Short mmCIF file of C-alpha atoms in Angstrom, two decimals:
data_model
loop_
_atom_site.label_atom_id
_atom_site.label_comp_id
_atom_site.label_asym_id
_atom_site.label_seq_id
_atom_site.Cartn_x
_atom_site.Cartn_y
_atom_site.Cartn_z
CA UNK A 23 7.89 1.58 -23.82
CA UNK A 24 6.03 -0.86 -21.60
CA UNK A 25 2.79 -2.30 -22.92
CA UNK A 26 0.53 -4.55 -20.94
CA UNK A 27 0.16 -7.95 -22.52
CA UNK A 28 -2.51 -9.90 -20.69
CA UNK A 29 -3.40 -10.91 -17.17
CA UNK A 30 0.02 -12.25 -16.21
CA UNK A 31 2.86 -9.95 -15.08
CA UNK A 32 4.30 -9.79 -18.58
CA UNK A 33 4.80 -6.68 -20.69
CA UNK A 34 6.43 -5.94 -24.03
CA UNK A 35 9.47 -3.72 -24.41
CA UNK A 36 10.01 -1.84 -27.66
CA UNK A 37 13.76 -1.31 -28.02
CA UNK A 38 15.45 -0.30 -31.27
CA UNK A 39 12.50 -1.62 -33.23
CA UNK A 40 12.64 -5.02 -31.51
CA UNK A 41 9.80 -6.15 -29.23
CA UNK A 42 10.49 -8.59 -26.42
CA UNK A 43 8.57 -9.85 -23.44
CA UNK A 44 9.27 -8.30 -20.04
CA UNK A 45 8.28 -9.75 -16.68
CA UNK A 46 7.35 -7.10 -14.11
CA UNK A 47 8.48 -7.66 -10.51
CA UNK A 48 7.68 -4.31 -8.91
CA UNK A 49 3.97 -3.77 -9.48
CA UNK A 50 1.73 -2.74 -6.59
CA UNK A 51 -1.10 -4.64 -8.28
CA UNK A 52 -0.20 -7.33 -5.77
CA UNK A 53 -2.94 -9.83 -6.62
CA UNK A 54 -3.27 -9.26 -10.34
CA UNK A 55 -6.74 -7.78 -9.99
CA UNK A 56 -5.95 -4.89 -12.32
CA UNK A 57 -6.19 -7.21 -15.31
CA UNK A 58 -8.79 -9.61 -13.95
CA UNK A 59 -11.36 -10.35 -16.70
CA UNK A 60 -14.24 -10.04 -14.25
CA UNK A 61 -13.26 -6.49 -13.25
CA UNK A 62 -12.70 -5.49 -16.86
CA UNK A 63 -16.22 -6.66 -17.68
CA UNK A 64 -17.63 -4.71 -14.72
CA UNK A 65 -15.81 -1.55 -15.86
CA UNK A 66 -17.08 -1.96 -19.42
CA UNK A 67 -20.64 -2.42 -18.20
CA UNK A 68 -20.34 0.66 -15.97
CA UNK A 69 -19.08 2.72 -18.92
CA UNK A 70 -22.07 1.67 -21.04
CA UNK A 71 -24.57 2.34 -18.25
CA UNK A 72 -23.08 5.49 -16.68
CA UNK A 73 -20.55 6.93 -19.14
CA UNK A 74 -16.85 7.46 -18.48
CA UNK A 75 -16.97 10.74 -16.50
CA UNK A 76 -17.90 11.46 -12.91
CA UNK A 77 -19.89 14.61 -13.63
CA UNK A 78 -18.50 16.69 -10.79
CA UNK A 79 -17.58 16.61 -7.14
CA UNK A 80 -19.46 14.35 -4.75
CA UNK A 81 -21.44 17.33 -3.47
CA UNK A 82 -22.55 18.48 -6.93
CA UNK A 83 -23.16 15.76 -9.51
CA UNK A 84 -20.45 13.18 -8.84
CA UNK A 85 -22.29 11.09 -6.29
CA UNK A 86 -24.05 7.84 -7.12
CA UNK A 87 -25.41 4.68 -5.46
CA UNK A 88 -22.16 3.00 -6.49
CA UNK A 89 -20.12 5.42 -4.35
CA UNK A 90 -22.35 4.85 -1.35
CA UNK A 91 -22.26 1.07 -1.82
CA UNK A 92 -18.45 1.11 -2.01
CA UNK A 93 -18.17 3.15 1.19
CA UNK A 94 -20.56 0.83 2.99
CA UNK A 95 -18.57 -2.19 1.78
CA UNK A 96 -15.29 -0.69 2.99
CA UNK A 97 -16.75 0.19 6.38
CA UNK A 98 -18.03 -3.37 6.70
CA UNK A 99 -14.64 -4.75 5.64
CA UNK A 100 -12.90 -2.96 8.51
CA UNK A 101 -15.69 -3.34 11.05
CA UNK A 102 -16.33 0.43 11.21
CA UNK A 103 -19.51 2.48 11.13
CA UNK A 104 -18.71 4.47 8.01
CA UNK A 105 -16.26 4.98 5.17
CA UNK A 106 -15.32 7.79 2.80
CA UNK A 107 -13.74 7.36 -0.64
CA UNK A 108 -11.18 9.79 -2.07
CA UNK A 109 -9.58 10.06 -5.50
CA UNK A 110 -6.31 8.52 -4.26
CA UNK A 111 -4.61 7.08 -1.20
CA UNK A 112 -2.35 10.12 -1.07
CA UNK A 113 -5.33 12.46 -0.89
CA UNK A 114 -7.16 10.33 1.69
CA UNK A 115 -4.15 10.52 4.02
CA UNK A 116 -3.31 14.16 3.41
CA UNK A 117 -6.87 15.48 3.57
CA UNK A 118 -8.04 13.39 6.53
CA UNK A 119 -5.04 14.09 8.74
CA UNK A 120 -5.04 17.80 7.95
CA UNK A 121 -8.76 18.01 8.68
CA UNK A 122 -8.55 16.16 11.99
CA UNK A 123 -5.53 18.14 13.15
CA UNK A 124 -7.31 21.43 12.48
CA UNK A 125 -10.38 20.43 14.49
CA UNK A 126 -8.94 21.41 17.89
CA UNK A 127 -6.04 23.54 19.12
CA UNK A 128 -2.74 22.07 20.29
CA UNK A 129 -2.94 18.65 18.64
CA UNK A 130 0.05 16.44 19.48
CA UNK A 131 0.89 14.09 16.60
CA UNK A 132 3.13 11.06 17.06
CA UNK A 133 4.32 10.00 13.62
CA UNK A 134 6.45 6.93 12.84
CA UNK A 135 9.77 7.97 11.29
CA UNK A 136 9.08 5.95 8.14
CA UNK A 137 5.53 7.11 7.47
CA UNK A 138 4.51 7.76 3.88
CA UNK A 139 4.92 11.22 2.31
CA UNK A 140 1.14 11.64 2.13
CA UNK A 141 0.82 11.32 5.90
CA UNK A 142 3.68 13.75 6.43
CA UNK A 143 2.00 16.21 4.05
CA UNK A 144 -1.25 16.07 6.00
CA UNK A 145 0.52 16.65 9.31
CA UNK A 146 2.61 19.54 7.98
CA UNK A 147 -0.44 21.22 6.45
CA UNK A 148 -2.23 21.37 9.82
CA UNK A 149 -1.33 24.69 11.39
CA UNK A 150 -0.99 24.60 15.16
CA UNK A 151 -0.34 20.86 15.45
CA UNK A 152 2.90 19.71 17.06
CA UNK A 153 4.55 16.70 15.46
CA UNK A 154 6.71 14.25 17.42
CA UNK A 155 8.57 11.78 15.18
CA UNK A 156 9.21 8.48 16.94
CA UNK A 157 11.84 5.97 15.85
CA UNK A 158 10.48 3.41 13.44
CA UNK A 159 8.45 0.71 15.24
CA UNK A 160 10.24 1.65 18.49
CA UNK A 161 7.71 1.28 21.30
CA UNK A 162 10.08 2.63 23.96
CA UNK A 163 10.62 5.83 21.99
CA UNK A 164 6.89 6.20 21.37
CA UNK A 165 6.20 5.77 25.08
CA UNK A 166 8.81 8.37 26.01
CA UNK A 167 7.38 10.91 23.60
CA UNK A 168 3.80 10.29 24.71
CA UNK A 169 4.86 10.66 28.32
CA UNK A 170 6.62 13.97 27.64
CA UNK A 171 3.68 15.53 25.79
CA UNK A 172 1.16 17.85 27.47
CA UNK A 173 -1.27 15.61 29.36
CA UNK A 174 -4.44 17.50 28.49
CA UNK A 175 -3.69 18.07 24.80
CA UNK A 176 -5.46 16.00 22.13
CA UNK A 177 -3.14 13.27 20.81
CA UNK A 178 -3.03 10.96 17.82
CA UNK A 179 -0.58 8.18 16.89
CA UNK A 180 -0.08 7.89 13.14
CA UNK A 181 1.56 4.82 11.59
CA UNK A 182 1.42 2.16 8.88
CA UNK A 183 0.92 -1.58 9.05
CA UNK A 184 3.19 -2.83 6.24
CA UNK A 185 6.09 -0.53 5.40
CA UNK A 186 6.57 -1.02 1.69
CA UNK A 187 10.27 -0.23 1.39
CA UNK A 188 11.51 -2.16 4.44
CA UNK A 189 8.98 -5.02 4.20
CA UNK A 190 8.39 -4.96 7.96
CA UNK A 191 5.15 -4.77 9.94
CA UNK A 192 4.16 -2.54 12.85
CA UNK A 193 3.26 -4.02 16.26
CA UNK A 194 -0.27 -2.68 16.00
CA UNK A 195 -1.64 -4.13 19.23
CA UNK A 196 1.25 -2.81 21.32
CA UNK A 197 0.87 0.64 19.74
CA UNK A 198 -2.83 0.58 20.62
CA UNK A 199 -1.88 -0.30 24.21
CA UNK A 200 0.26 2.83 24.45
CA UNK A 201 -2.40 4.96 22.80
CA UNK A 202 -4.96 3.74 25.33
CA UNK A 203 -2.60 4.38 28.22
CA UNK A 204 -2.00 8.00 27.20
CA UNK A 205 -5.46 8.78 25.85
CA UNK A 206 -4.41 9.09 22.19
CA UNK A 207 -6.36 8.39 19.03
CA UNK A 208 -4.92 5.94 16.48
CA UNK A 209 -4.61 6.38 12.72
CA UNK A 210 -3.45 3.33 10.74
CA UNK A 211 -2.45 3.32 7.07
CA UNK A 212 -3.12 -0.18 5.65
CA UNK A 213 -2.51 0.57 1.97
CA UNK A 214 0.08 -2.21 1.53
CA UNK A 215 -2.04 -4.73 3.43
CA UNK A 216 -5.70 -4.34 2.42
CA UNK A 217 -6.94 -7.09 0.16
CA UNK A 218 -4.15 -9.41 1.28
CA UNK A 219 -3.90 -9.87 5.06
CA UNK A 220 -6.53 -11.19 7.45
CA UNK A 221 -9.42 -13.66 7.03
CA UNK A 222 -11.31 -11.21 4.79
CA UNK A 223 -8.42 -9.24 3.35
CA UNK A 224 -9.05 -6.28 5.67
CA UNK A 225 -5.37 -5.92 6.53
CA UNK A 226 -2.88 -6.64 9.28
CA UNK A 227 -5.16 -5.17 11.96
CA UNK A 228 -7.77 -7.78 11.07
CA UNK A 229 -5.12 -10.52 10.97
CA UNK A 230 -3.95 -9.52 14.45
CA UNK A 231 -7.50 -9.16 15.82
CA UNK A 232 -7.09 -5.48 16.75
CA UNK A 233 -9.04 -3.60 14.07
CA UNK A 234 -11.72 -2.65 16.61
CA UNK A 235 -9.12 -0.81 18.68
CA UNK A 236 -8.17 1.62 15.91
CA UNK A 237 -10.02 4.92 15.52
CA UNK A 238 -9.22 5.39 11.82
CA UNK A 239 -8.15 2.82 9.24
CA UNK A 240 -7.03 4.20 5.88
CA UNK A 241 -6.55 2.15 2.74
CA UNK A 242 -6.29 2.19 -1.02
CA UNK A 243 -8.16 0.70 -3.94
CA UNK A 244 -5.12 1.05 -6.21
CA UNK A 245 -2.90 -1.78 -5.02
CA UNK A 246 -4.23 -5.24 -4.13
CA UNK A 247 -7.75 -4.24 -5.24
CA UNK A 248 -6.32 -3.36 -8.67
CA UNK A 249 -8.28 -0.14 -9.30
CA UNK A 250 -7.91 3.48 -8.19
CA UNK A 251 -8.77 5.60 -5.16
CA UNK A 252 -8.18 5.84 -1.43
CA UNK A 253 -10.45 5.77 1.59
CA UNK A 254 -10.77 6.14 5.34
CA UNK A 255 -13.05 4.28 7.74
CA UNK A 256 -14.07 5.08 11.30
CA UNK A 257 -16.99 6.19 13.42
CA UNK A 258 -19.98 7.73 11.67
CA UNK A 259 -19.39 11.02 13.47
CA UNK A 260 -15.73 11.25 12.50
CA UNK A 261 -16.33 10.31 8.87
CA UNK A 262 -19.16 12.84 8.60
CA UNK A 263 -16.83 15.52 9.98
CA UNK A 264 -14.18 14.71 7.36
CA UNK A 265 -16.78 14.58 4.59
CA UNK A 266 -18.14 17.97 5.61
CA UNK A 267 -14.85 19.84 6.07
CA UNK A 268 -11.97 18.22 4.14
CA UNK A 269 -11.10 20.40 1.15
CA UNK A 270 -9.35 17.45 -0.51
CA UNK A 271 -12.73 15.75 -0.64
CA UNK A 272 -15.09 18.66 -1.18
CA UNK A 273 -13.29 20.36 -4.07
CA UNK A 274 -12.16 17.35 -6.11
CA UNK A 275 -14.07 15.67 -8.93
CA UNK A 276 -15.17 12.26 -7.71
CA UNK A 277 -14.06 8.91 -9.03
CA UNK A 278 -16.09 7.94 -12.11
CA UNK A 279 -18.42 4.92 -12.08
CA UNK A 280 -15.99 3.11 -14.40
CA UNK A 281 -13.58 3.04 -11.45
CA UNK A 282 -16.02 2.74 -8.56
CA UNK A 283 -17.93 -0.24 -9.98
CA UNK A 284 -14.87 -2.51 -10.47
CA UNK A 285 -13.43 -1.34 -7.15
CA UNK A 286 -16.62 -2.43 -5.39
CA UNK A 287 -16.57 -5.76 -7.25
CA UNK A 288 -12.91 -6.27 -6.35
CA UNK A 289 -13.42 -5.65 -2.63
CA UNK A 290 -16.37 -8.03 -2.55
CA UNK A 291 -14.48 -10.67 -4.52
CA UNK A 292 -11.28 -10.59 -2.47
CA UNK A 293 -13.18 -10.90 0.81
CA UNK A 294 -13.92 -14.49 -0.23
CA UNK A 295 -11.02 -15.32 -2.57
CA UNK A 296 -8.86 -16.97 0.08
CA UNK A 297 -6.92 -19.00 -2.48
CA UNK A 298 -5.60 -15.96 -4.31
CA UNK A 299 -4.42 -14.35 -1.07
CA UNK A 300 -2.76 -17.60 0.01
CA UNK A 301 -1.02 -17.85 -3.36
CA UNK A 302 0.49 -14.39 -2.89
CA UNK A 303 2.28 -15.39 0.30
CA UNK A 304 3.31 -18.78 -1.06
CA UNK A 305 4.90 -17.08 -4.08
CA UNK A 306 6.62 -14.51 -1.88
CA UNK A 307 8.08 -17.23 0.35
CA UNK A 308 9.20 -19.18 -2.72
CA UNK A 309 11.11 -16.22 -4.14
CA UNK A 310 12.73 -15.48 -0.79
CA UNK A 311 13.96 -19.08 -0.58
CA UNK A 312 15.33 -19.01 -4.13
CA UNK A 313 17.19 -15.75 -3.52
CA UNK A 314 18.67 -17.13 -0.30
CA UNK A 315 19.82 -20.35 -1.96
CA UNK A 316 21.54 -18.30 -4.65
CA UNK A 317 23.39 -16.23 -2.05
CA UNK A 318 21.76 -12.99 -3.20
CA UNK A 319 21.63 -10.09 -0.69
CA UNK A 320 17.97 -10.24 0.24
CA UNK A 321 16.94 -7.89 3.04
CA UNK A 322 14.86 -9.30 5.93
CA UNK A 323 11.12 -9.37 5.20
CA UNK A 324 8.12 -10.46 7.26
CA UNK A 325 5.68 -9.34 4.57
CA UNK A 326 4.93 -10.13 0.94
CA UNK A 327 7.49 -7.55 -0.24
CA UNK A 328 11.00 -8.81 -1.10
CA UNK A 329 13.79 -6.18 -1.09
CA UNK A 330 17.23 -6.98 -2.52
CA UNK A 331 20.09 -4.86 -1.17
CA UNK A 332 22.41 -3.06 -3.61
CA UNK A 333 23.78 -0.21 -1.47
CA UNK A 334 24.71 2.40 -4.06
CA UNK A 335 22.37 4.68 -6.01
CA UNK A 336 24.20 4.64 -9.35
CA UNK A 337 24.77 0.90 -9.15
CA UNK A 338 21.14 0.26 -8.17
CA UNK A 339 19.91 2.14 -11.22
CA UNK A 340 22.43 0.35 -13.44
CA UNK A 341 21.40 -3.07 -12.07
CA UNK A 342 17.75 -2.29 -12.79
CA UNK A 343 18.56 -1.13 -16.31
CA UNK A 344 20.65 -4.22 -17.09
CA UNK A 345 17.96 -6.54 -15.75
CA UNK A 346 15.45 -4.92 -18.09
CA UNK A 347 17.58 -4.48 -21.20
CA UNK A 348 19.62 -7.69 -21.06
CA UNK A 349 17.33 -10.13 -19.28
CA UNK A 350 13.74 -8.89 -19.70
CA UNK A 351 13.00 -8.38 -15.99
CA UNK A 352 11.68 -5.07 -14.64
CA UNK A 353 12.58 -4.39 -10.99
CA UNK A 354 12.32 -0.87 -9.64
CA UNK A 355 15.48 0.73 -8.18
CA UNK A 356 14.75 2.38 -4.83
CA UNK A 357 17.20 5.19 -4.06
CA UNK A 358 17.52 8.19 -1.73
CA UNK A 359 15.39 10.00 -0.54
CA UNK A 360 12.91 7.10 -0.54
CA UNK A 361 15.43 5.09 1.48
CA UNK A 362 18.57 6.26 3.35
CA UNK A 363 21.82 6.51 1.40
CA UNK A 364 23.72 3.25 1.53
CA UNK A 365 20.54 1.16 1.69
CA UNK A 366 19.55 1.39 -1.99
CA UNK A 367 17.68 -1.68 -3.14
CA UNK A 368 15.51 -3.40 -5.70
CA UNK A 369 11.94 -3.84 -4.53
CA UNK A 370 10.42 -7.11 -5.69
CA UNK A 371 6.72 -7.91 -5.33
CA UNK A 372 6.02 -11.45 -6.54
CA UNK A 373 2.35 -12.18 -7.10
CA UNK A 374 0.08 -15.18 -7.55
CA UNK A 375 0.85 -15.44 -11.28
CA UNK A 376 4.65 -15.44 -11.10
CA UNK A 377 5.75 -18.99 -11.87
CA UNK A 378 8.74 -20.96 -10.59
CA UNK A 379 10.30 -20.68 -14.05
CA UNK A 380 9.98 -16.88 -13.95
CA UNK A 381 11.56 -16.82 -10.51
CA UNK A 382 14.42 -19.09 -11.50
CA UNK A 383 15.16 -16.88 -14.49
CA UNK A 384 15.05 -13.75 -12.33
CA UNK A 385 17.45 -15.28 -9.80
CA UNK A 386 19.86 -16.33 -12.55
CA UNK A 387 19.66 -12.86 -14.09
CA UNK A 388 20.27 -11.15 -10.75
CA UNK A 389 23.21 -13.43 -10.07
CA UNK A 390 24.69 -12.48 -13.43
CA UNK A 391 24.15 -8.74 -13.03
CA UNK A 392 25.32 -8.62 -9.41
CA UNK A 393 28.21 -11.00 -10.03
CA UNK A 394 27.00 -13.54 -7.49
CA UNK A 395 27.77 -17.20 -8.07
CA UNK A 396 24.60 -19.24 -7.65
CA UNK A 397 24.90 -21.66 -4.75
CA UNK A 398 23.76 -25.21 -5.09
CA UNK A 399 20.29 -25.80 -3.70
CA UNK A 400 20.34 -27.54 -0.35
#
């Protein structure tokens, strides 16, 4: 059993009556905000002032000034007119896409081949929409499919910024160019980028200076922001339409104040905590360099995510288990269908609080488990 043991990425493992410390390398709490003392204090204060329940859906008794303040903060973060908060990132994708794609007949959807399951669910749930799957980050294939689609039909290009299993990043500006050329809307999932990328932590679109070109930016409060919930931002008219018609929003109990208050505090804090965001990328680069020096099979990465190739499902699971049980490191095995067969991997997400000593021990442990002789540092 894993038990959280403080702010750092350390947990305790109870095994045969013996407790030992475990260092977690696969958390999506990328910046350590989930155990930040300031957010814990905010959550405690919200519980005392508002209770621990939401009281109902947003349209009944689950709305509060905190919800409205969070939505305004998120809209401001992304430079949009309005925002809408959902109970999870999965629901925000599924409900928003389904709602948009049911607004008009004959929608043509252009979905990146590696889009998240929540986006696929929203597209599939929209009756009457035609989905064209374009090869991952392949602009030529996207162009060909846009060109072949009915000219007068409504179109939307749906994609992510950071792809969490492959650690690559979409060419957002170039995708916007194609969308403009063919009169398509754009829907960008920034869940693995918000809080981390860009001058204010608004994501890769902000970093690349193209956020204003996107019609809808979706994100999560459950990863770098360290809390819970998902959201979408866009024009006031579009957000009002989703708020008024999306069943995934209307018929779901809202997030309680004990979640909304720390989420709001986290977004506001990370907009100005440049040092913490910089530390994330410095730590990621440090781990990549250590893995490379040791001759370990690290997959290419242009993001903060560090995948290590294993290539066999049973072996990947066994490697993860041995790392945990023998060495005290928890690294998630990623197998089919999350990734194609033959590309099984460990997904490492070093954060600001992983030290050099932790990394050195992880590298030595991986070398032992994978049977790789550690190379001498250059």
